[in-house]
Amino acid sequence: MDNLKYVQYSNEKEAQYLPSIRQLISKDLSEPYSIYVYRYFLYQWGDLCFLTLDEKDQLIGVVISKLEPHASGPLRGYIAMLAVREEHRGKGIATKLVCMAIDAMIERNAEEVALETEITNTAAMKLYERLGFLRSKRLHRYYLNGNSAFRLMLYLKTHSQDHLPDANQGQNPEPLPADNSQCPS
């Protein structure tokens, strides 16, 4: 793992890495994405997308994200895709990629970060909950394969907590400090 490099995506990397990104994500995620979906994210928010490369510059992991105002007002980051090659899982690569994306969003004044993950993906649920994400909503049959999802939210600013997550009804969570990410500094 010491020989791994973490790099921010840029449009100059498209020819070299986009085919590998598509292959890795299509192998691991249940949704089929067209080239246009990748370009939608990478062209507009490439600075919020990060790659993990091995010593031969082969793709090991990727996180694809975006940041824009949400309908209800807050500046919301969104983690669209995260994948790590199976033989490299359990080494903290996904955690580091997600933290790099969250840190980049914080630098751009994100107030919250959202994502969806299949309810059956326990490894992803543990990863995100360890980083401070809360279950916000259960989305019945959300994915094309018929599986349901949880929407997870990370509230980075205290005023983003005005809308308590549905999954936590009846609970009174403690107020969160500003920049609530549990990523190591």
XYZ file of N, CA and C in Angstrom:
555
model
N 0.820 -1.191 0.000
C 0.000 0.000 0.000
C 0.863 1.254 0.000
N 2.095 1.152 0.438
C 2.978 2.315 0.483
C 3.278 2.870 -0.902
N 3.163 2.038 -1.929
C 3.481 2.478 -3.282
C 2.288 3.087 -3.998
N 1.175 3.257 -3.330
C -0.014 3.818 -3.964
C 0.070 5.335 -4.015
N -0.478 5.883 -5.094
C -0.557 7.334 -5.270
C -2.025 7.727 -5.332
N -2.347 8.829 -4.705
C -3.688 9.384 -4.741
C -3.614 10.681 -5.526
N -4.384 10.774 -6.608
C -4.310 11.948 -7.480
C -5.707 12.479 -7.771
N -5.763 13.782 -7.924
C -7.002 14.443 -8.301
C -7.204 14.247 -9.805
N -8.420 13.970 -10.195
C -8.721 13.800 -11.610
C -8.608 15.146 -12.315
N -8.199 15.122 -13.558
C -8.233 16.300 -14.420
C -8.570 15.821 -15.822
N -9.084 16.719 -16.648
C -9.506 16.338 -17.999
C -8.362 15.757 -18.823
N -7.134 16.137 -18.521
C -5.978 15.586 -19.242
C -5.825 14.087 -18.989
N -6.429 13.585 -17.935
C -6.316 12.161 -17.582
C -7.390 11.304 -18.252
N -8.321 11.924 -18.988
C -9.459 11.180 -19.527
C -9.024 10.016 -20.418
N -8.190 10.268 -21.404
C -7.801 9.206 -22.341
C -7.113 8.050 -21.616
N -6.304 8.386 -20.631
C -5.550 7.361 -19.915
C -6.410 6.572 -18.930
N -7.342 7.245 -18.232
C -8.023 6.597 -17.112
C -9.520 6.360 -17.263
N -10.215 7.083 -18.139
C -11.664 6.902 -18.204
C -12.068 5.470 -18.555
N -11.423 4.793 -19.495
C -11.813 3.390 -19.733
C -11.646 2.511 -18.486
N -10.564 2.713 -17.746
C -10.346 1.935 -16.517
C -11.361 2.288 -15.445
N -11.719 3.567 -15.340
C -12.731 4.005 -14.376
C -14.054 3.324 -14.690
N -14.451 3.354 -15.948
C -15.725 2.736 -16.351
C -15.719 1.239 -16.057
N -14.613 0.578 -16.359
C -14.521 -0.866 -16.144
C -14.617 -1.199 -14.653
N -13.883 -0.463 -13.826
C -13.896 -0.719 -12.383
C -15.283 -0.490 -11.799
N -15.898 0.603 -12.156
C -17.209 0.931 -11.596
C -18.272 -0.030 -12.110
N -18.237 -0.375 -13.384
C -19.269 -1.279 -13.909
C -19.148 -2.673 -13.307
N -17.942 -3.055 -12.907
C -17.738 -4.360 -12.266
C -18.315 -4.372 -10.848
N -18.219 -3.240 -10.144
C -18.574 -3.206 -8.724
C -19.951 -2.637 -8.399
N -20.458 -1.755 -9.229
C -21.732 -1.120 -8.910
C -22.858 -1.721 -9.745
N -24.067 -1.698 -9.216
C -25.190 -2.378 -9.860
C -25.825 -1.576 -10.987
N -25.503 -0.313 -11.104
C -26.111 0.521 -12.135
C -25.222 0.584 -13.367
N -25.801 0.420 -14.553
C -25.013 0.615 -15.782
C -24.999 2.106 -16.147
N -23.814 2.675 -16.235
C -23.701 4.095 -16.554
C -23.112 4.263 -17.950
N -23.686 5.179 -18.706
C -23.154 5.473 -20.037
C -21.949 6.396 -19.910
N -21.201 6.510 -20.974
C -20.041 7.407 -21.004
C -20.459 8.831 -20.664
N -21.683 9.199 -20.994
C -22.155 10.562 -20.754
C -22.331 10.856 -19.269
N -22.701 9.851 -18.491
C -22.832 10.044 -17.045
C -21.457 10.343 -16.438
N -20.459 9.568 -16.837
C -19.100 9.817 -16.339
C -18.644 11.218 -16.729
N -18.846 11.570 -17.976
C -18.402 12.896 -18.443
C -19.155 14.017 -17.748
N -20.429 13.804 -17.448
C -21.213 14.803 -16.719
C -20.509 15.175 -15.420
N -20.105 14.163 -14.671
C -19.419 14.410 -13.403
C -17.994 14.897 -13.620
N -17.233 14.216 -14.442
C -15.800 14.494 -14.566
C -15.510 15.832 -15.236
N -16.332 16.252 -16.188
C -16.090 17.540 -16.845
C -16.412 18.712 -15.944
N -17.454 18.562 -15.124
C -17.876 19.682 -14.280
C -17.222 19.696 -12.907
N -16.941 18.518 -12.362
C -16.441 18.424 -10.992
C -15.222 17.515 -10.893
N -14.375 17.538 -11.903
C -13.183 16.699 -11.879
C -12.318 16.941 -10.651
N -12.345 18.164 -10.145
C -11.541 18.500 -8.960
C -12.103 17.861 -7.691
N -13.288 17.265 -7.764
C -13.879 16.558 -6.621
C -13.805 15.039 -6.810
N -13.060 14.618 -7.817
C -12.917 13.198 -8.130
C -11.452 12.812 -7.965
N -11.232 11.651 -7.353
C -9.870 11.239 -7.023
C -9.631 9.795 -7.438
N -8.382 9.511 -7.798
C -7.962 8.192 -8.252
C -6.884 7.653 -7.328
N -6.868 6.345 -7.154
C -5.747 5.674 -6.497
C -5.051 4.856 -7.570
N -3.724 5.050 -7.670
C -2.925 4.371 -8.688
C -1.838 3.552 -8.016
N -1.492 2.426 -8.635
C -0.381 1.630 -8.114
C 0.931 2.135 -8.695
N 2.017 1.419 -8.393
C 3.344 1.875 -8.829
C 3.497 1.879 -10.350
N 2.608 1.169 -11.073
C 2.632 1.151 -12.539
C 1.585 2.081 -13.129
N 1.038 2.950 -12.299
C -0.014 3.890 -12.686
C -1.296 3.211 -13.158
N -1.542 1.999 -12.647
C -2.792 1.299 -12.932
C -3.830 1.715 -11.894
N -5.071 1.873 -12.342
C -6.146 2.312 -11.461
C -6.487 1.239 -10.437
N -6.485 1.639 -9.163
C -6.841 0.761 -8.044
C -8.202 1.151 -7.476
N -8.480 2.456 -7.421
C -9.729 2.937 -6.844
C -10.100 4.296 -7.393
N -11.369 4.654 -7.243
C -11.854 5.939 -7.736
C -13.067 6.377 -6.923
N -13.174 7.679 -6.717
C -14.391 8.280 -6.180
C -14.779 9.411 -7.128
N -16.065 9.448 -7.473
C -16.611 10.464 -8.375
C -17.688 11.219 -7.615
N -17.554 12.546 -7.574
C -18.419 13.385 -6.743
C -18.813 14.647 -7.476
N -19.743 15.364 -6.871
C -20.116 16.684 -7.377
C -20.515 17.574 -6.211
N -20.714 18.852 -6.497
C -21.107 19.831 -5.479
C -21.944 20.903 -6.149
N -23.163 21.096 -5.648
C -24.038 22.138 -6.187
C -25.130 22.444 -5.177
N -25.792 23.584 -5.331
C -26.872 23.907 -4.394
C -27.996 22.875 -4.497
N -28.488 22.434 -3.348
C -29.618 21.507 -3.305
C -30.908 22.317 -3.381
N -31.985 21.673 -3.764
C -33.271 22.358 -3.913
C -33.681 23.099 -2.644
N -33.356 22.530 -1.489
C -33.758 23.166 -0.233
C -32.789 24.254 0.214
N -31.741 24.515 -0.558
C -30.875 25.629 -0.244
C -29.422 25.347 0.069
N -29.102 24.301 0.864
C -27.697 24.135 1.240
C -26.822 23.710 0.061
N -25.557 24.061 0.150
C -24.584 23.612 -0.840
C -24.273 22.153 -0.512
N -24.712 21.246 -1.395
C -24.653 19.817 -1.111
C -23.646 19.109 -2.016
N -22.720 18.422 -1.365
C -21.848 17.514 -2.085
C -22.571 16.205 -2.307
N -22.141 15.485 -3.309
C -22.777 14.212 -3.627
C -21.701 13.232 -4.063
N -21.624 12.100 -3.404
C -20.702 11.040 -3.797
C -21.486 10.102 -4.703
N -21.175 10.156 -5.994
C -21.939 9.408 -6.989
C -21.443 7.975 -7.133
N -20.128 7.793 -7.106
C -19.563 6.471 -7.350
C -18.279 6.309 -6.550
N -18.105 5.119 -6.006
C -16.882 4.754 -5.291
C -16.609 3.296 -5.592
N -15.395 3.005 -6.022
C -15.028 1.609 -6.289
C -13.540 1.423 -6.040
N -13.204 0.261 -5.485
C -11.812 -0.151 -5.254
C -11.685 -1.577 -5.761
N -10.620 -1.865 -6.482
C -10.401 -3.224 -6.976
C -10.455 -4.204 -5.812
N -11.107 -5.312 -6.049
C -11.403 -6.273 -4.982
C -10.163 -6.702 -4.201
N -9.062 -6.946 -4.892
C -7.858 -7.430 -4.208
C -7.186 -6.358 -3.353
N -7.668 -5.127 -3.429
C -7.088 -4.033 -2.639
C -8.036 -3.528 -1.548
N -9.155 -4.194 -1.365
C -10.116 -3.759 -0.349
C -9.610 -4.092 1.045
N -10.127 -3.347 2.025
C -9.760 -3.580 3.417
C -8.449 -2.933 3.814
N -7.917 -2.069 2.956
C -6.628 -1.416 3.217
C -6.778 0.085 3.470
N -8.020 0.564 3.575
C -8.244 1.985 3.837
C -8.281 2.857 2.597
N -8.229 2.264 1.427
C -8.205 3.038 0.180
C -9.524 3.783 -0.027
N -10.638 3.097 0.145
C -11.940 3.743 -0.035
C -12.118 4.879 0.967
N -11.718 4.648 2.213
C -11.817 5.699 3.233
C -11.021 6.927 2.817
N -9.798 6.711 2.363
C -8.960 7.844 1.963
C -9.566 8.582 0.773
N -10.079 7.845 -0.217
C -10.699 8.490 -1.377
C -11.907 9.327 -0.968
N -12.778 8.762 -0.131
C -13.958 9.495 0.313
C -13.545 10.733 1.106
N -12.565 10.585 1.981
C -12.101 11.734 2.777
C -11.499 12.824 1.899
N -10.781 12.431 0.856
C -10.225 13.433 -0.059
C -11.349 14.197 -0.751
N -12.401 13.483 -1.169
C -13.539 14.144 -1.803
C -14.247 15.068 -0.816
N -14.480 14.590 0.408
C -15.146 15.418 1.423
C -14.301 16.647 1.734
N -13.000 16.473 1.895
C -12.122 17.614 2.184
C -12.176 18.651 1.059
N -12.205 18.183 -0.190
C -12.301 19.110 -1.327
C -13.647 19.838 -1.317
N -14.697 19.146 -0.913
C -16.014 19.785 -0.810
C -16.034 20.822 0.309
N -15.419 20.496 1.435
C -15.345 21.441 2.551
C -14.598 22.706 2.126
N -13.514 22.527 1.373
C -12.764 23.690 0.877
C -13.628 24.588 0.000
N -14.643 24.007 -0.612
C -15.558 24.770 -1.468
C -16.863 25.097 -0.751
N -16.840 25.027 0.586
C -17.950 25.460 1.446
C -19.187 24.569 1.409
N -19.005 23.284 1.188
C -20.145 22.363 1.257
C -20.735 22.397 2.654
N -22.050 22.311 2.721
C -22.744 22.273 4.007
C -23.129 20.856 4.390
N -23.255 19.989 3.395
C -23.633 18.602 3.631
C -23.183 17.763 2.444
N -23.133 16.445 2.662
C -22.771 15.506 1.610
C -23.795 14.381 1.633
N -24.287 14.012 0.457
C -25.278 12.951 0.323
C -24.738 11.834 -0.560
N -25.337 10.658 -0.415
C -25.039 9.537 -1.302
C -26.117 8.499 -1.108
N -26.179 7.544 -2.017
C -27.042 6.391 -1.852
C -26.173 5.148 -1.933
N -26.553 4.137 -1.168
C -25.883 2.841 -1.239
C -26.912 1.746 -1.005
N -26.694 0.605 -1.652
C -27.621 -0.511 -1.496
C -27.673 -0.938 -0.036
N -28.875 -1.249 0.434
C -29.018 -1.649 1.832
C -28.279 -2.955 2.116
N -27.997 -3.730 1.088
C -27.271 -4.995 1.258
C -25.754 -4.817 1.262
N -25.274 -3.615 0.964
C -23.829 -3.362 0.893
C -23.321 -2.964 2.282
N -23.138 -3.967 3.125
C -22.773 -3.691 4.518
C -21.396 -3.050 4.648
N -20.464 -3.403 3.776
C -19.127 -2.792 3.849
C -19.216 -1.288 3.581
N -20.001 -0.895 2.593
C -20.161 0.532 2.298
C -20.883 1.239 3.442
N -21.911 0.602 3.987
C -22.646 1.211 5.101
C -21.703 1.468 6.280
N -20.883 0.477 6.608
C -19.933 0.642 7.724
C -18.942 1.760 7.441
N -18.422 1.805 6.232
C -17.470 2.854 5.853
C -18.077 4.233 6.053
N -19.236 4.451 5.470
C -19.842 5.783 5.525
C -20.296 6.144 6.938
N -20.855 5.202 7.672
C -21.286 5.508 9.037
C -20.084 5.793 9.930
N -18.969 5.111 9.701
C -17.745 5.393 10.454
C -17.247 6.816 10.179
N -17.534 7.333 8.988
C -17.109 8.692 8.634
C -18.116 9.753 9.076
N -19.195 9.341 9.746
C -20.146 10.306 10.290
C -21.440 10.438 9.510
N -21.631 9.674 8.444
C -22.875 9.736 7.687
C -24.011 9.122 8.499
N -25.202 9.679 8.335
C -26.410 9.197 9.000
C -27.394 8.695 7.947
N -28.142 7.666 8.298
C -29.187 7.175 7.393
C -30.314 8.195 7.377
N -30.612 8.685 6.207
C -31.617 9.725 6.064
C -32.951 9.183 5.588
N -32.903 8.228 4.652
C -34.133 7.748 4.043
C -33.879 6.381 3.427
N -34.896 5.534 3.472
C -34.842 4.254 2.758
C -35.564 4.439 1.432
N -34.901 4.074 0.351
C -35.445 4.248 -0.990
C -35.807 2.864 -1.541
N -37.098 2.556 -1.550
C -37.578 1.226 -1.934
C -37.349 0.982 -3.427
N -36.728 -0.166 -3.751
C -36.454 -0.580 -5.140
C -35.804 0.545 -5.950
N -34.831 1.180 -5.373
C -34.162 2.345 -5.954
C -33.316 1.996 -7.178
N -32.664 0.846 -7.139
C -31.748 0.460 -8.210
C -32.450 -0.379 -9.271
N -31.893 -0.383 -10.473
C -32.469 -1.136 -11.580
C -32.561 -2.630 -11.293
N -31.664 -3.129 -10.431
C -31.705 -4.558 -10.091
C -32.795 -4.873 -9.072
N -33.561 -3.875 -8.671
C -34.653 -4.073 -7.726
C -34.275 -3.883 -6.274
N -33.006 -3.722 -5.985
C -32.575 -3.532 -4.597
C -32.937 -2.145 -4.089
N -33.179 -2.093 -2.798
C -33.454 -0.821 -2.135
C -32.139 -0.174 -1.711
N -32.218 1.099 -1.378
C -31.031 1.852 -0.971
C -31.340 2.660 0.273
N -30.274 3.066 0.941
C -30.360 4.102 1.962
C -29.739 5.358 1.379
N -30.398 6.483 1.614
C -29.738 7.767 1.373
C -29.021 8.100 2.667
N -27.746 8.388 2.561
C -26.932 8.739 3.720
C -26.545 10.204 3.615
N -26.514 10.881 4.755
C -26.172 12.301 4.801
C -25.059 12.540 5.814
N -24.145 13.392 5.428
C -23.116 13.890 6.339
C -23.348 15.384 6.451
N -23.694 15.828 7.652
C -23.956 17.245 7.884
C -22.667 17.913 8.330
N -22.165 18.799 7.507
C -20.875 19.434 7.763
C -21.011 20.725 8.564
N -22.154 21.360 8.496
C -22.388 22.609 9.219
C -23.584 22.410 10.129
N -23.565 23.037 11.282
C -24.627 22.803 12.260
C -25.997 23.208 11.730
N -26.102 24.249 10.909
C -27.419 24.670 10.447
C -27.979 23.723 9.395
N -27.210 22.770 8.904
C -27.719 21.777 7.955
C -28.544 20.709 8.658
N -28.589 20.735 9.977
C -29.312 19.705 10.726
C -30.770 20.068 10.961
N -31.240 21.162 10.386
C -32.615 21.582 10.631
C -33.620 20.511 10.224
N -33.245 19.680 9.238
C -34.132 18.616 8.768
C -33.549 17.299 9.244
N -34.066 16.781 10.380
C -33.545 15.530 10.924
C -33.852 14.379 9.979
N -32.948 13.436 9.795
C -33.172 12.305 8.898
C -34.363 11.461 9.329
N -35.139 10.995 8.329
C -36.316 10.155 8.592
C -35.950 8.915 9.387
N -34.817 8.279 9.055
C -34.425 7.028 9.707
C -34.092 7.233 11.184
N -33.901 8.476 11.606
C -33.531 8.750 12.994
C -34.686 9.396 13.768
N -35.909 9.262 13.274
C -37.049 9.859 13.962
C -37.146 9.297 15.365
N -37.486 10.155 16.280
C -37.612 9.739 17.665
C -36.303 9.813 18.423
N -35.212 10.025 17.711
C -33.912 10.161 18.365
C -33.576 11.642 18.437
N -32.821 12.017 19.407
C -32.373 13.396 19.533
C -30.864 13.431 19.474
N -30.310 13.441 18.241
C -28.857 13.445 18.152
C -28.276 14.738 18.711
N -27.084 14.629 19.245
C -26.396 15.815 19.742
C -26.072 16.737 18.570
N -26.081 18.052 18.780
C -25.689 18.949 17.709
C -24.269 18.626 17.241
N -24.069 18.743 15.955
C -22.771 18.435 15.376
C -21.901 19.677 15.331
N -20.601 19.524 15.517
C -19.715 20.661 15.340
C -19.633 21.020 13.864
N -19.198 22.240 13.566
C -18.987 22.615 12.171
C -17.960 21.655 11.567
N -18.099 21.396 10.275
C -17.219 20.472 9.563
C -17.144 19.144 10.305
N -18.274 18.433 10.329
C -18.465 17.215 11.116
C -17.808 15.973 10.546
N -17.063 16.084 9.494
C -16.438 14.902 8.898
C -15.552 14.186 9.917
N -15.619 12.858 9.918
C -14.777 12.052 10.799
C -13.485 11.642 10.107
N -13.152 12.308 9.016
C -11.913 12.013 8.297
C -10.731 12.510 9.114
N -9.657 11.739 9.106
C -8.460 12.201 9.819
C -7.913 13.469 9.184
N -7.490 14.373 10.010
C -6.956 15.654 9.493
C -5.525 15.500 9.051
